[in-house]
Amino acid sequence: MTKVTMTVNGKAVSGEVEGRTLLVSFLREGLGLTGTHVGCDTSQCGACVVHVNGQPAKSCTAFAADLDGASITTIEGMANADGSLGTIQQAFQDHHGLQCGFCTPGMVMSSAALLAENPKPTEMEVRHYLEGNICRCTGYHNIVKAVLAASGQDVSKIAAE
Amino acid sequence: MYAFDFERPKTIAEAVKALGREDAQALGGGQTLIPTLKQRLASPSVLVSLNGIKEMIGVRKEGDTLIIGGATPHAVVAKEAGAYPALAALAGAIGDPAVRNRGTIGGSVANDDPAADYPAAVLASGATVVTNARQIAADDFFQGLFTTALEAGEIITEIRFPIPGKANYQKFQQPASRFALTGVFVAKTAGGVRVAVTGASEDGVFRWTDAEQALSSNFAAGAIAGLKVSDDGMIGDLHGTPAYRAHLVKVLTGRAVSAA
């Protein structure tokens, strides 16, 4: 067992992990942060995306022991300080950017990374950036719409397809 | 996954020492190795992460050579390899954004997946793979499917790319995996044109020497019009037949020359 210390959603945490403990297992089982989902467990689907030192990464494909000292943000860290939904989360609700909701944590985390890098993306840029996130309900159109809305762009003219 | 010990050395020397343990395995970004471990296709006794070795991370330019540390993630290469735009573009189109933040150039090149992007760039550029022990020319490095000149416990510390006058990488993407169904990297170097093909051959990345000769005398897409690519030894799977891949090699080479 190895001791790891991280900052998760702004709080210092530590725990004992096995070498093979994945970051997502440490978050879900070690810290009880079950908002991060395991979808495919093969790094294809993106449901497990969290931010590692500000950059999106698939937490099912990283070892907790390899991230000693890292700063992690999960979906639980995306709400406003008063507990209300953050801008991207609110846009997903407003634009029905989720159906079953399973992919949503990863979608929100990837979208947040995109908007940090590119505050006013085009529709194509959003679709391209989210290609590592799979929605099993195939609800992509409203997800893209929500991301564009969260960036402050007018989405009233984007027709449902 | 089977259980294993985990070490995270801070220097190359410590990593080499840790890799001296029996059944030790180096860990780059893990984007291939971790899925492999999950399937129990590998059972190392100890994983030695190279991600904490600061001297192995980063991009720098020395004269006409771009030097990339072995543990540099694809996203960093995409951002910082502006001095070699074709290489930066290649790095920025590997996998997806989350994969690019973890996967490393050294990991990709050491793994030598027959459909990986980086081996095409390394071979076409005539790059030098630098390890903790020696320097290996790209032409000697790749030795077939998932096979390289690396010895057990040897680490790619950096890769040195001579920056070509012109270069371009064309990738026909397999849309589900985002690996290259076939990819062609063309580089116009001082010593002539080099053309490296990934994703196509059952022997892994290779140089298309007929095209190199034709393009060295006339660097234009039309120069390869009369050439034929044999489908002998090409990969055939549900995504494409050997003949389809052979066809792609020529089409993508032409596109790369036009775009270079």
mmCIF file of C-alpha atoms in Angstrom, chain B residues 57-61 66-68 72-84 88 91:
data_model
loop_
_atom_site.group_PDB
_atom_site.id
_atom_site.type_symbol
_atom_site.label_atom_id
_atom_site.label_comp_id
_atom_site.label_asym_id
_atom_site.label_seq_id
_atom_site.Cartn_x
_atom_site.Cartn_y
_atom_site.Cartn_z
ATOM 1 C CA ILE B 57 8.991 16.408 -19.657
ATOM 2 C CA GLY B 58 9.028 19.313 -22.087
ATOM 3 C CA VAL B 59 9.752 20.562 -25.599
ATOM 4 C CA ARG B 60 12.846 22.548 -26.538
ATOM 5 C CA LYS B 61 14.590 23.657 -29.707
ATOM 6 C CA LEU B 66 13.268 19.871 -31.823
ATOM 7 C CA ILE B 67 13.802 17.818 -28.681
ATOM 8 C CA ILE B 68 10.869 16.298 -26.853
ATOM 9 C CA THR B 72 5.860 14.693 -22.479
ATOM 10 C CA PRO B 73 2.087 14.334 -22.951
ATOM 11 C CA HIS B 74 0.607 14.667 -26.444
ATOM 12 C CA ALA B 75 -1.300 17.819 -25.434
ATOM 13 C CA VAL B 76 1.951 19.554 -24.492
ATOM 14 C CA VAL B 77 3.564 18.596 -27.814
ATOM 15 C CA ALA B 78 0.473 19.887 -29.640
ATOM 16 C CA LYS B 79 0.843 23.219 -27.844
ATOM 17 C CA GLU B 80 4.604 23.651 -27.716
ATOM 18 C CA ALA B 81 6.002 22.020 -30.868
ATOM 19 C CA GLY B 82 5.171 25.045 -33.012
ATOM 20 C CA ALA B 83 8.665 24.951 -34.527
ATOM 21 C CA TYR B 84 7.627 21.692 -36.241
ATOM 22 C CA ALA B 88 2.319 19.511 -33.397
ATOM 23 C CA ALA B 91 0.052 15.219 -31.582
#
